[in-house]
Short mmCIF file of C-alpha atoms and ligand atoms in Angstrom, two decimals:
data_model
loop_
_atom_site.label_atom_id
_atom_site.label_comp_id
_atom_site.label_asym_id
_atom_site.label_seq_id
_atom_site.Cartn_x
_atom_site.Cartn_y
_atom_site.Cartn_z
CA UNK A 1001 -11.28 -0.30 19.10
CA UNK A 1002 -12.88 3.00 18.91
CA UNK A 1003 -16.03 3.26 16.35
CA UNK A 1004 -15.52 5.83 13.19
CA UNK A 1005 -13.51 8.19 13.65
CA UNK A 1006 -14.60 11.36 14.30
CA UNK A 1007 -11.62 14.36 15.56
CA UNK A 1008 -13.22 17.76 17.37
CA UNK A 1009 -12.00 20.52 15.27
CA UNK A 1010 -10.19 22.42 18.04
CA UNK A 1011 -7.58 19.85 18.15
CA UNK A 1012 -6.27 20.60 14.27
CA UNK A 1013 -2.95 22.27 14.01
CA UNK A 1014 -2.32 24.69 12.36
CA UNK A 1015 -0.88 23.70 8.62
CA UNK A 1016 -4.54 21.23 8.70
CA UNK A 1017 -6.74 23.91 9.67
CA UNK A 1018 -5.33 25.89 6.99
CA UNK A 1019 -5.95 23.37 4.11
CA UNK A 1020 -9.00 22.93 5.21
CA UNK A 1021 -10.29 26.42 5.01
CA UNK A 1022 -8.89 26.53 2.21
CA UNK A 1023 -10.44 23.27 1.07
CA UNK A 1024 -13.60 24.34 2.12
CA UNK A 1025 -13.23 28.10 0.06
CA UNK A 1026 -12.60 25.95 -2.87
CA UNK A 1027 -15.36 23.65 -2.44
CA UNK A 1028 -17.90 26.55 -1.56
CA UNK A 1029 -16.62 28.23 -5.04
CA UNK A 1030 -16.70 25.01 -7.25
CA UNK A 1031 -20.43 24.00 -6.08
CA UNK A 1032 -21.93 27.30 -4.87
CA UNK A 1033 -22.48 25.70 -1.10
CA UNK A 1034 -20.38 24.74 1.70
CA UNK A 1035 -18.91 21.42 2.56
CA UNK A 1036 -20.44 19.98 5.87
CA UNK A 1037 -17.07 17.56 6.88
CA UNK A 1038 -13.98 16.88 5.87
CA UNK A 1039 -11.97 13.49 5.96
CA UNK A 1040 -8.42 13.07 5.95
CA UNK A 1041 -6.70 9.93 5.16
CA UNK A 1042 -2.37 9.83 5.72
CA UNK A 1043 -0.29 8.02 2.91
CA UNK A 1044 2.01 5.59 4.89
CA UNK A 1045 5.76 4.65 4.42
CA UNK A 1046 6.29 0.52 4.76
CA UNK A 1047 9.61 0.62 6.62
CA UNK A 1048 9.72 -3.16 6.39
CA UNK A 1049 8.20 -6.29 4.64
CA UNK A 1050 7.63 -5.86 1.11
CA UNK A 1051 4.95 -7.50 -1.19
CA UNK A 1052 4.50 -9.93 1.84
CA UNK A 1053 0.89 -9.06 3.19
CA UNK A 1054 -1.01 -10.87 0.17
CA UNK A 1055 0.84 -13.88 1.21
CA UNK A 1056 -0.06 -13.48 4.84
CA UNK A 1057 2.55 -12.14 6.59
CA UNK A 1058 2.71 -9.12 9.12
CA UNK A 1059 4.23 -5.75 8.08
CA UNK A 1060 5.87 -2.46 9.23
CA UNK A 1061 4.26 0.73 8.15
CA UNK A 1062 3.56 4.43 9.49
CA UNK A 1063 1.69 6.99 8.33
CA UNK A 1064 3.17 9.81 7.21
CA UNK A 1065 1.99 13.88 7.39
CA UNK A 1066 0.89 13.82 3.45
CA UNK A 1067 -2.69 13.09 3.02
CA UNK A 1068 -5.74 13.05 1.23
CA UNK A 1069 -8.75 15.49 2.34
CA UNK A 1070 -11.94 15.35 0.98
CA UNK A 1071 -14.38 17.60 1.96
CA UNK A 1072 -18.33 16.69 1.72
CA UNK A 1073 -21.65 18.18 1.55
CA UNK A 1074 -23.88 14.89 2.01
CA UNK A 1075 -27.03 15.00 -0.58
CA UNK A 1076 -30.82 14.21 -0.34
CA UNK A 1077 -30.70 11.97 -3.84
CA UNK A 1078 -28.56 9.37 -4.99
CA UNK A 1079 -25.74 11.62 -7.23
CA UNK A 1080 -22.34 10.72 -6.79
CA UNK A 1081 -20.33 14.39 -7.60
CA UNK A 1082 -16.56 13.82 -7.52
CA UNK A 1083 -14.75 16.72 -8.26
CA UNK A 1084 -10.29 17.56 -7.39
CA UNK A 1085 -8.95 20.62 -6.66
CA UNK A 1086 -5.71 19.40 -9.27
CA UNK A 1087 -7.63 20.71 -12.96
CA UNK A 1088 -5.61 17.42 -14.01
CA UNK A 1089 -8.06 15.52 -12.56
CA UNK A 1090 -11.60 15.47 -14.12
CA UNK A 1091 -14.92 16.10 -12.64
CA UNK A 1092 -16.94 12.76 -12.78
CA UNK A 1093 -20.61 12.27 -11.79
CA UNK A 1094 -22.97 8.85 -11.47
CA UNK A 1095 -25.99 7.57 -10.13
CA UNK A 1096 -25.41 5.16 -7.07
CA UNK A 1097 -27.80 2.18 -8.34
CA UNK A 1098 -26.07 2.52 -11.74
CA UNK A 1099 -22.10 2.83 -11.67
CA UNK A 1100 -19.65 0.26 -12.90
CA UNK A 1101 -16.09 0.20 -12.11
CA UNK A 1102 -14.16 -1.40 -14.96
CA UNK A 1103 -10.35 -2.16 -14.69
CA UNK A 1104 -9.46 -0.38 -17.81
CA UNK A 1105 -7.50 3.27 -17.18
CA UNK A 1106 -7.14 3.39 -13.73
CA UNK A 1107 -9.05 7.19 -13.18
CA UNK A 1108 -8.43 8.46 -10.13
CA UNK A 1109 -12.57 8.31 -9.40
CA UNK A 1110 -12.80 4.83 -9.91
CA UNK A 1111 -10.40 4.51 -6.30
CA UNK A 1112 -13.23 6.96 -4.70
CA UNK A 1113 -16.20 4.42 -6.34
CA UNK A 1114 -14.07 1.14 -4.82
CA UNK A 1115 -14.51 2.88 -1.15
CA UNK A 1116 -18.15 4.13 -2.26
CA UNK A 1117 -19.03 0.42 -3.55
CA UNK A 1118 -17.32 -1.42 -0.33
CA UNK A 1119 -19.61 0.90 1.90
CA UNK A 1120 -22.64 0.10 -0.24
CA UNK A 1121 -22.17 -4.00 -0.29
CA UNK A 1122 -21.47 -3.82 3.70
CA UNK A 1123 -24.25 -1.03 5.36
CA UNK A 1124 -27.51 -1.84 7.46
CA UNK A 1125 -29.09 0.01 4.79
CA UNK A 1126 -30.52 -1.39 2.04
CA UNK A 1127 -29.47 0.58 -1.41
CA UNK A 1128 -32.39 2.39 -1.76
CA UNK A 1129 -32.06 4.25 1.52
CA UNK A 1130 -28.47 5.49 0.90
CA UNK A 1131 -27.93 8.82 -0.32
CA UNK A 1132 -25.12 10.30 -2.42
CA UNK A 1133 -22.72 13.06 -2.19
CA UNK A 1134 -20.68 15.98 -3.71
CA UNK A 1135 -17.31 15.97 -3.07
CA UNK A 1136 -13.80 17.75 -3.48
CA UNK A 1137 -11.30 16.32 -3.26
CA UNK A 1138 -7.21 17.56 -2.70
CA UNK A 1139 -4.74 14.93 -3.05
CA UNK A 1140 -1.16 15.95 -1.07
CA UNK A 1141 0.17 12.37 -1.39
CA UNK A 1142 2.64 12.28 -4.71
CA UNK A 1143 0.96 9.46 -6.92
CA UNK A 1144 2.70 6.86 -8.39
CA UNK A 1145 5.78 7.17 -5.79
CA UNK A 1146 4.63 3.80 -3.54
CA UNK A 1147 3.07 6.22 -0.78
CA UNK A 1148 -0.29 4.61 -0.95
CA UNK A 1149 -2.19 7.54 -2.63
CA UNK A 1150 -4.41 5.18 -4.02
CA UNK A 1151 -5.23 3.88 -0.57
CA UNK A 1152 -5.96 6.95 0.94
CA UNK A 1153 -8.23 7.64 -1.62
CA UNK A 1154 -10.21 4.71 -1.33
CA UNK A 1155 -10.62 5.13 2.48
CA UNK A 1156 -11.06 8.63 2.74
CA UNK A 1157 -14.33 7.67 0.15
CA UNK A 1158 -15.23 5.18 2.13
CA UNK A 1159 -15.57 7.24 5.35
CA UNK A 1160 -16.40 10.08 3.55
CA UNK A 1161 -20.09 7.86 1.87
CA UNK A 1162 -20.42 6.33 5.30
CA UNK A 1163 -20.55 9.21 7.86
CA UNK A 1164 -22.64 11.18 4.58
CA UNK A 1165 -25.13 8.03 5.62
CA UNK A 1166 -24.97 8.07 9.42
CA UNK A 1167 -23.13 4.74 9.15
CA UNK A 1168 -20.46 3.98 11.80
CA UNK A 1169 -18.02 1.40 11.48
CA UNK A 1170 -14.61 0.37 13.43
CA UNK A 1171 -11.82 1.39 12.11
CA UNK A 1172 -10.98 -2.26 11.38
CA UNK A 1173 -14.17 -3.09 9.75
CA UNK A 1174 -12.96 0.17 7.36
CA UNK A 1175 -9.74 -1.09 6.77
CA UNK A 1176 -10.45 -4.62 5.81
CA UNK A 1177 -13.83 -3.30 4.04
CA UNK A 1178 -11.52 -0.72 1.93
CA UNK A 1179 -8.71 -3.58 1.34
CA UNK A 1180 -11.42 -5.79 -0.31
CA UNK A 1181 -13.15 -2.75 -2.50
CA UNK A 1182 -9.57 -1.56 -3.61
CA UNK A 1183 -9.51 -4.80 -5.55
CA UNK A 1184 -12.07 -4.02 -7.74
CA UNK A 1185 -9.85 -1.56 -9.78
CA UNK A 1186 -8.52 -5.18 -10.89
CA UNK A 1187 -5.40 -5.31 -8.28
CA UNK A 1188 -4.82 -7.85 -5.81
CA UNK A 1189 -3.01 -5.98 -3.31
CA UNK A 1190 -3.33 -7.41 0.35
CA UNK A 1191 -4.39 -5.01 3.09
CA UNK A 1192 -1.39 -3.17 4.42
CA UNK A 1193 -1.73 0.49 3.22
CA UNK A 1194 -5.76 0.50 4.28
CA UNK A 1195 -4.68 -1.04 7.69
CA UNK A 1196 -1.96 1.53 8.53
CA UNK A 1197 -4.53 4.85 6.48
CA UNK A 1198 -6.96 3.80 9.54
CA UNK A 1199 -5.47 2.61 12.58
CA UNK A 1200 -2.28 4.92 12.68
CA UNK A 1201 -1.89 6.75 15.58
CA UNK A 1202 0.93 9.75 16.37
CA UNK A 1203 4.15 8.80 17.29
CA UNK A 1204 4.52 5.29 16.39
CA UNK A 1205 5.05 2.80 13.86
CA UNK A 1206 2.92 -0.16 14.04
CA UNK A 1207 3.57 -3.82 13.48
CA UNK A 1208 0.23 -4.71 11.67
CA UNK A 1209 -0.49 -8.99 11.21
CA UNK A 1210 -3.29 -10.21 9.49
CA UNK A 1211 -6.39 -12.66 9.63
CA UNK A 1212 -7.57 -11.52 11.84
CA UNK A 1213 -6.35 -8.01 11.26
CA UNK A 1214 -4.54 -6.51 14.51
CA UNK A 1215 -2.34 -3.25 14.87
CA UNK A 1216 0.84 -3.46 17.78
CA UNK A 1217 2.20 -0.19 18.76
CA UNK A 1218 5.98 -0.60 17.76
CA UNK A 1219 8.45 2.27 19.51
CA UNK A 1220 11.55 3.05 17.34
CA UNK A 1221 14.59 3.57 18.70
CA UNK A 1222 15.62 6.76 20.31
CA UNK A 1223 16.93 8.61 17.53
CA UNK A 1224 15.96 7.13 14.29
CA UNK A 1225 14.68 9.32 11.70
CA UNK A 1226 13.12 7.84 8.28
CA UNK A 1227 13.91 9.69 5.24
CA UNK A 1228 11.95 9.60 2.26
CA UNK A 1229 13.40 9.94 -1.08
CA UNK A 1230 11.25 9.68 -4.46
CA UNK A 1231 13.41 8.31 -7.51
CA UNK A 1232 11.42 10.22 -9.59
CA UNK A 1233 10.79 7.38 -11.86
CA UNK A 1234 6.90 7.18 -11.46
CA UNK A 1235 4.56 4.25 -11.63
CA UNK A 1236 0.82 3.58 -11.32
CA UNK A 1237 0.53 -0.52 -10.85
CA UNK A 1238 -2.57 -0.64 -11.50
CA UNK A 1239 -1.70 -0.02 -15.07
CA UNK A 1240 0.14 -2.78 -15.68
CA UNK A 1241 0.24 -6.61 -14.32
CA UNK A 1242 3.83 -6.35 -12.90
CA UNK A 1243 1.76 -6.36 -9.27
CA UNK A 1244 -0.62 -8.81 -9.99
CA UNK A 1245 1.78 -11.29 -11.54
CA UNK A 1246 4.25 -11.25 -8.44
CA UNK A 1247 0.63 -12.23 -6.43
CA UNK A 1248 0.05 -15.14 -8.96
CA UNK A 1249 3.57 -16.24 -8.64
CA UNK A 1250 3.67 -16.47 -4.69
CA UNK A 1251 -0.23 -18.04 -5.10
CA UNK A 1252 1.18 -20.33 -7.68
CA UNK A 1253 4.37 -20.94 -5.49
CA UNK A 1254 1.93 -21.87 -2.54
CA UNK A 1255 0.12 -24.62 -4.15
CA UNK A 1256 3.10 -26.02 -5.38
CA UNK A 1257 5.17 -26.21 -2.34
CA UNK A 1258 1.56 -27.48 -0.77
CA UNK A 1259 1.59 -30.16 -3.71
CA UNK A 1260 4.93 -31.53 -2.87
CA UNK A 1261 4.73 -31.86 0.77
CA UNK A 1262 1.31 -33.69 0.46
CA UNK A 1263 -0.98 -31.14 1.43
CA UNK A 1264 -4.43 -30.08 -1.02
CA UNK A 1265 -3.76 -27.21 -2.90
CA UNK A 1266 -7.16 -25.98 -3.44
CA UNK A 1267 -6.75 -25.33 0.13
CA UNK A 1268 -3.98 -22.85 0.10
CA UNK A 1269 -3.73 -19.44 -1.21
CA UNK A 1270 -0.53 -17.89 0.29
CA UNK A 1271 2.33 -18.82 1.62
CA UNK A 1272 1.58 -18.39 5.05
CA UNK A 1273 -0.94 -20.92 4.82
CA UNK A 1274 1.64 -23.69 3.50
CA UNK A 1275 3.79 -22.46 6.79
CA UNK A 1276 0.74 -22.93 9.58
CA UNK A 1277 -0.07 -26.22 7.46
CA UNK A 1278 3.61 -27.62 8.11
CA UNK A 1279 3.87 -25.70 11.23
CA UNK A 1280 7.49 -24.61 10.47
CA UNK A 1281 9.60 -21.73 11.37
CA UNK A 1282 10.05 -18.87 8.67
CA UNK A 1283 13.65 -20.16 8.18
CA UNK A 1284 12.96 -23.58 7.33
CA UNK A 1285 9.83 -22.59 4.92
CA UNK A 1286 13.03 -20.51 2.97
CA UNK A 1287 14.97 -23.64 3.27
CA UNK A 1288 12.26 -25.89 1.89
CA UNK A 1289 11.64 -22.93 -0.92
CA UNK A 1290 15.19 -23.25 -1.72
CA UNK A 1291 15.24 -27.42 -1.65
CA UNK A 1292 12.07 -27.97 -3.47
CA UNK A 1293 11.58 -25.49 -6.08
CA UNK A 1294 13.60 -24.72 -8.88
CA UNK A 1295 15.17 -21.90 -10.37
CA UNK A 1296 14.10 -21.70 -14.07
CA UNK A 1297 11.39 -20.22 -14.15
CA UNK A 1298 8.07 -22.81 -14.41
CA UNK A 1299 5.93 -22.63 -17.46
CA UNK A 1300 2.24 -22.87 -17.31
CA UNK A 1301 2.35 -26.72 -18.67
CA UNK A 1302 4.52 -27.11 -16.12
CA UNK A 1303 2.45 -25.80 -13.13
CA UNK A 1304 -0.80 -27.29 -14.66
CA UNK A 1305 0.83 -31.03 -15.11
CA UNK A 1306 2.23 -29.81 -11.04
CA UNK A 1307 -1.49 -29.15 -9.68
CA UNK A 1308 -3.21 -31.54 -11.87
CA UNK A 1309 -5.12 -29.13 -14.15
CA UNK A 1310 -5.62 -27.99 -17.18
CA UNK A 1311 -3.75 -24.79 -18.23
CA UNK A 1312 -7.23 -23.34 -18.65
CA UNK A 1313 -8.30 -24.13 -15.54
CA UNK A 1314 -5.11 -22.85 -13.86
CA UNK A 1315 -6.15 -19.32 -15.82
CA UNK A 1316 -9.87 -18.95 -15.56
CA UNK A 1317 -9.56 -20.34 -11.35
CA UNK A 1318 -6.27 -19.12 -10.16
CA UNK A 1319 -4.98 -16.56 -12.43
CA UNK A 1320 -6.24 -12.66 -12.42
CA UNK A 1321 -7.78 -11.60 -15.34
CA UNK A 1322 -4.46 -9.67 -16.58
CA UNK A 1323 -2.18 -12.36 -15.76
CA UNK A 1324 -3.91 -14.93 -17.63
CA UNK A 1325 -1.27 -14.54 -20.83
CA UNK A 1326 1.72 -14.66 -18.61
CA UNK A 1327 3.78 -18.00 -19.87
CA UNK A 1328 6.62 -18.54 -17.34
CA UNK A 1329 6.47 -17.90 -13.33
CA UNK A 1330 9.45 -17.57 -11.04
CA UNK A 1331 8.63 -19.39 -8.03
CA UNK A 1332 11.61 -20.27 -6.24
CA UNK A 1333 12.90 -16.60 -6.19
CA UNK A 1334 9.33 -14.90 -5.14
CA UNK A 1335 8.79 -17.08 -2.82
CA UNK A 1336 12.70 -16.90 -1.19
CA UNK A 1337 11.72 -13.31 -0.90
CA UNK A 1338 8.39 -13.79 1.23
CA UNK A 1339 9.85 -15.90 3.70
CA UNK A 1340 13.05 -14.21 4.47
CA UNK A 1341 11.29 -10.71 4.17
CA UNK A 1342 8.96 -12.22 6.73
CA UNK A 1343 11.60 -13.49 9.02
CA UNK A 1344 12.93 -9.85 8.38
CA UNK A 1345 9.81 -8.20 9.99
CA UNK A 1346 10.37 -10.31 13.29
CA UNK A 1347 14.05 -9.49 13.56
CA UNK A 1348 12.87 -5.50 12.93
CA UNK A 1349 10.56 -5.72 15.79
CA UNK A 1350 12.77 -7.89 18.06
CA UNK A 1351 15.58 -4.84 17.80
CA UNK A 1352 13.26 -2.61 18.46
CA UNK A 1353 12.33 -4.10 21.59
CA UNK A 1354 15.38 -4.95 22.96
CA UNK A 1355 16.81 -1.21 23.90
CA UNK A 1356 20.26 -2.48 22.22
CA UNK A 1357 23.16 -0.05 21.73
CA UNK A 1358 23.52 -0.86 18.38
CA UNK A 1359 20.02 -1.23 17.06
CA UNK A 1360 19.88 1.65 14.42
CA UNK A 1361 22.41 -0.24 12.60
CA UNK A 1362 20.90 -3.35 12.81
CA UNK A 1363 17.62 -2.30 12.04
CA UNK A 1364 20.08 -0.44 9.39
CA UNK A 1365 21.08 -4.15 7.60
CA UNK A 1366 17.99 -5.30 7.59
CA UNK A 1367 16.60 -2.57 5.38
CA UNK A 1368 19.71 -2.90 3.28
CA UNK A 1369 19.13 -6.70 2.39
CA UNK A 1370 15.31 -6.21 2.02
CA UNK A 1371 16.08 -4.04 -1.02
CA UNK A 1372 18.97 -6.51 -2.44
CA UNK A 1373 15.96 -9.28 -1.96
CA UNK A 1374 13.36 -6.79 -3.81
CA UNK A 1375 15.88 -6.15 -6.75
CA UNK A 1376 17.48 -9.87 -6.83
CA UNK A 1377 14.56 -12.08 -6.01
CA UNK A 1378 11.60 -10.24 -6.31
CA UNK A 1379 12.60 -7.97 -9.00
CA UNK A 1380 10.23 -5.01 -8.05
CA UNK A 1381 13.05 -2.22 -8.15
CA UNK A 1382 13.92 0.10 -10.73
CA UNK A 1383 17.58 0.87 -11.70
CA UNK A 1384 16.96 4.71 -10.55
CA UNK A 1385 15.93 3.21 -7.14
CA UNK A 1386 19.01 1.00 -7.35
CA UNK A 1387 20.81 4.10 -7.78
CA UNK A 1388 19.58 6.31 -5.34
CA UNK A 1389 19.82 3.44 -2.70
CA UNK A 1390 23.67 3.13 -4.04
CA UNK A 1391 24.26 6.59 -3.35
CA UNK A 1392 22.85 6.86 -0.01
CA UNK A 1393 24.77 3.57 1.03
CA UNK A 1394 27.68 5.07 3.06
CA UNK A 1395 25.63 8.15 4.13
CA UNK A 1396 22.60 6.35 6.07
CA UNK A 1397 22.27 3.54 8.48
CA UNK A 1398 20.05 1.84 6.04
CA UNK A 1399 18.17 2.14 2.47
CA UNK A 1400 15.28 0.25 0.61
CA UNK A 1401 12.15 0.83 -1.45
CA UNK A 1402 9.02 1.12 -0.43
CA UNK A 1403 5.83 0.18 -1.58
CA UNK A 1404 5.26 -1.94 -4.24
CA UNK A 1405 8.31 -0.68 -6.06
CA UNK A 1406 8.76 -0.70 -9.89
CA UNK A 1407 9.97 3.14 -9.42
CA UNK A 1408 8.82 5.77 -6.49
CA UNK A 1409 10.38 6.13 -3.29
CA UNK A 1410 13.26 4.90 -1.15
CA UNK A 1411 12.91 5.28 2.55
CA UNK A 1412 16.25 5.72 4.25
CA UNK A 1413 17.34 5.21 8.32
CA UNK A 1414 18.96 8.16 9.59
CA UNK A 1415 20.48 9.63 12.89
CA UNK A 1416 18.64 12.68 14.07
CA UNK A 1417 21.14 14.33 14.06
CA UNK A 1418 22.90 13.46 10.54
CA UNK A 1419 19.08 14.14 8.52
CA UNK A 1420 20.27 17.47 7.48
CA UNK A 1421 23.96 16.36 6.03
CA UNK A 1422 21.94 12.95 4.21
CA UNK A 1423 19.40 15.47 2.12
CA UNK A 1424 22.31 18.12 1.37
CA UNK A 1425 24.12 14.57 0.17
CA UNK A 1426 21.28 12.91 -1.95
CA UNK A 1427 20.28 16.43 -3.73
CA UNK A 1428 23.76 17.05 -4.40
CA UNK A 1429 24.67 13.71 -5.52
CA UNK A 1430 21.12 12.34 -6.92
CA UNK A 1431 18.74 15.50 -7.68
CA UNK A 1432 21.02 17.56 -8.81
CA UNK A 1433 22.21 16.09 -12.63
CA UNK A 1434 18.57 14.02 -12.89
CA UNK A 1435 16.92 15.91 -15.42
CA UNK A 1436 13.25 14.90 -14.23
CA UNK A 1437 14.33 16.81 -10.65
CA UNK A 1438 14.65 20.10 -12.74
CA UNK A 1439 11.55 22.41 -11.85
CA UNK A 1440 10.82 20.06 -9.05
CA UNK A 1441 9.92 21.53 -5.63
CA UNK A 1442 12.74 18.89 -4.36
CA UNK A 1443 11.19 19.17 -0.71
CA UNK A 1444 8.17 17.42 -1.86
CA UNK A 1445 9.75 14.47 -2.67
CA UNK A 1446 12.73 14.52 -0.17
CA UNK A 1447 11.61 14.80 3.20
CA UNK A 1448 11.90 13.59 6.82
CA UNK A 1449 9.27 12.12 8.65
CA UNK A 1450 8.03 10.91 11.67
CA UNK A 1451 4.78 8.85 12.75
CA UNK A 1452 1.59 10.42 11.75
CA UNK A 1453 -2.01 9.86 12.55
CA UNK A 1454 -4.50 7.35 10.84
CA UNK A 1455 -8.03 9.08 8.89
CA UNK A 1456 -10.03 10.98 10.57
CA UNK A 1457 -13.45 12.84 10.17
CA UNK A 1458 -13.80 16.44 10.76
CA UNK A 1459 -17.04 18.01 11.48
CA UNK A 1460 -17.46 21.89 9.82
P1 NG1 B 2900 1.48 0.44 -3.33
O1 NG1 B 2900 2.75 0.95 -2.85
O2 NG1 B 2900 0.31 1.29 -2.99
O3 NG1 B 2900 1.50 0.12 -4.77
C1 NG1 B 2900 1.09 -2.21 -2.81
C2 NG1 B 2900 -0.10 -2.89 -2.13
C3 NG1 B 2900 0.23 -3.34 -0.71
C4 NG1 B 2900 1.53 -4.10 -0.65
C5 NG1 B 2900 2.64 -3.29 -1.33
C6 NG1 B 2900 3.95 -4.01 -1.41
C7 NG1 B 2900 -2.36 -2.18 -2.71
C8 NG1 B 2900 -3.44 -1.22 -2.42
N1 NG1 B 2900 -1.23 -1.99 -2.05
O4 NG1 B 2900 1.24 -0.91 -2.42
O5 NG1 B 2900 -0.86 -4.11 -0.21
O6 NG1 B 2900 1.39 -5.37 -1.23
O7 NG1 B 2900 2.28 -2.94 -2.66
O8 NG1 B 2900 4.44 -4.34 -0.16
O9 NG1 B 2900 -2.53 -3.06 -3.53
MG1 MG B 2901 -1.38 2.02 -3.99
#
């Protein structure tokens, strides 16, 4: 893999060279001196496999057009100036030896201080020789809608603080680097949307496994175009524990499936570890998921007296810090989910592959019953997202959320040449009587898309 990556300006088009000069005017006006780079880092749309890469199991992104740019002027001390072009978004300023990142409010600094920090705890050069930075940055990626804003922030930091510092990293080094740091804004998110924000490349989705972390180039079928459609009900996960308690539950779900079949628990974490362990297909891991656990929902005594500890061990050594008070765990249906959403990946890829004359609508189904197993099993939808997949159902090959759900955006499989008849449908039949999609700009959060490319750094 190619080391960081670094685009020669001539090759922009046009729409990127114009936010960047105008990036760079805004910059020049907000600090009184010109930017030296800027780095741009896509959001991505998850076309398949759902809340599945924390327990070890591949997934299907792309990166899509909206992005984050930052633009940098590198400094000779050690200030951290973070600055966005959105007035919504307050300036904020530190020291590098002296910043904390606490997992209160989730600011939208503390995501450029996780890529700043992973840089820091992973460089050839020792704290005292790093320098800081001031940056801008412009954020075109709606938050909250499950586009991986947060992601893109992080990363585009992260390469932003290491080519600042002459570092150079591979673009898998970033991505895993930028999947651990993420965590620090308390959640425990596996390392899909960082993996896609760096390795995309134009033109194809990519089937992206895990441990080690490797990207396959995945070609969709002639004549599939995604669709992306925000709900409009808007959510920020790292404000609540909805995310992190789904992670405890398929953690929790691990060790107890691990317990029964005779295996240690301490030494599983995910689910995909249980499967090597037993060395079964994903099929019969959602058999023995449906055999061996069951479907009330396990209380903490429970699941202590299950793994042989006490309940305050199973919160201060397995539990996240904000999923310590949760009482009751569903592990039968989370962990249903994971393994048939897994198997679901597979079957994605295999249709691609295999040139069939019906493969849009397969690939169609598939997307269908991943959101019935996100709002059934896994219970990350939102009844707005129920709806808008409802009304899309007879006018698209094939509907689901994306992202971690909970609210924000549907993606949608559509024939090229039915896109324009689908978004005439959804704002006519969705948009159109939701009240918070009046004063909307309606093509910013209903759009085609196609295949974008991964971050990149570009030299002023
Ligand atoms: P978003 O959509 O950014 O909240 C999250 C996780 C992913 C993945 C998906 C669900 C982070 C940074 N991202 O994405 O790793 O688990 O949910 O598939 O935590
Ligand atoms: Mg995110």
């Amino acid at each position: 893999m190619d080391a960081s990556p670094i685009v020669p300006v001539e090759t922009l088009e046009g729409s990127l060279v114009e936010k960047i000069n105008l990036l760079t005017k805004d910059f020049e006006k907000n600090y009184g001196f010109p930017p030296e780079f800027v780095a741009r880092v896509p959001g991505r749309v998850n076309l398949i496999g759902e809340h599945i890469d924390y327990c070890g199991y591949a997934v299907f992104p792309m990166a899509i057009d909206q992005e984050i740019l930052m633009a940098v002027k590198p400094r000779q001390d050690q200030h951290l100036e973070l600055s966005n072009v959105n007035p919504a978004y307050k300036d904020y300023s530190c020291e590098l030896m002296n910043f904390d990142i606490d997992k209160g409010v989730p600011h939208w600094f503390k995501y450029c201080l996780c890529g700043v920090k992973g840089i820091m705890e992973n460089s050839s050069k020792t704290k005292n020789e790093l320098k800081g930075l001031s940056a801008r940055m412009h954020g075109l990626i709606p938050p909250g809608a499950g586009l991986s804003s947060s992601s893109a922030v992080v990363c585009a930091a992260a390469l932003a603080f290491a080519h600042a510092n002459g570092l150079v990293y591979k673009k898998q080094e970033l991505a895993d680097n930028c999947a651990r740091s993420e965590r620090y804004i308390g959640t425990e998110g596996g390392g899909m949307d960082q993996a896609i924000a760096m390795l995309a490349t134009q033109g194809t989705a990519k089937l992206i496994e895990f441990n080690p972390l490797r990207a396959h180039d995945t070609k969709l079928p002639p004549g599939a175009v995604f669709v992306i459609a925000h709900s409009l009900a808007e959510v920020n996960k790292a404000a609540s524990s909805l995310f992190n308690c789904r992670v405890m539950e398929c953690r929790l779900a691990a060790k107890v499936l691990a317990r029964i079949h005779g295996i240690n628990p301490d030494s599983v974490t995910r689910l995909a570890d249980v499967q090597f362990s037993l060395n079964k297909t994903l099929p019969e891991m959602a058999s023995l998921a449906g055999l061996y656990l069951h479907d009330d929902p396990y209380s903490k005594e429970e699941v202590s007296k299950l793994l042989e500890m006490t309940e305050s061990q199973l919160e201060n050594k397995i539990l996240s810090e904000n999923t310590r008070d949760v009482n009751f765990f569903k592990l039968r249906q989370r962990a249903l989910h994971v393994f048939q959403e897994a198997h679901r990946v597979w079957q994605f890829r295999d249709i691609c592959n295999s040139g069939s004359v019906t493969a849009l609508q397969e690939l169609g189904q598939l997307m269908f019953d991943s959101h019935s197993s996100c709002r059934d099993l896994y219970e990350c939808s939102h009844p707005q997202l129920d709806n808008l997949v409802e009304v899309s159902r007879n006018h698209c090959l094939g509907a689901r959320l994306t992202g971690a759900g909970w609210g924000g955006c549907m993606v949608a499989l559509v024939p090229e040449n039915g896109v324009k008849s689908f978004i005439d449908h959804l704002k006519e039949n969705y948009y159109k009587n939701l009240p918070a999609a009046r004063d909307r700009d309606l093509n910013e959060v209903l759009f085609a898309t196609q295949p974008g490319s991964g971050a990149a750094i570009f030299n002023l």
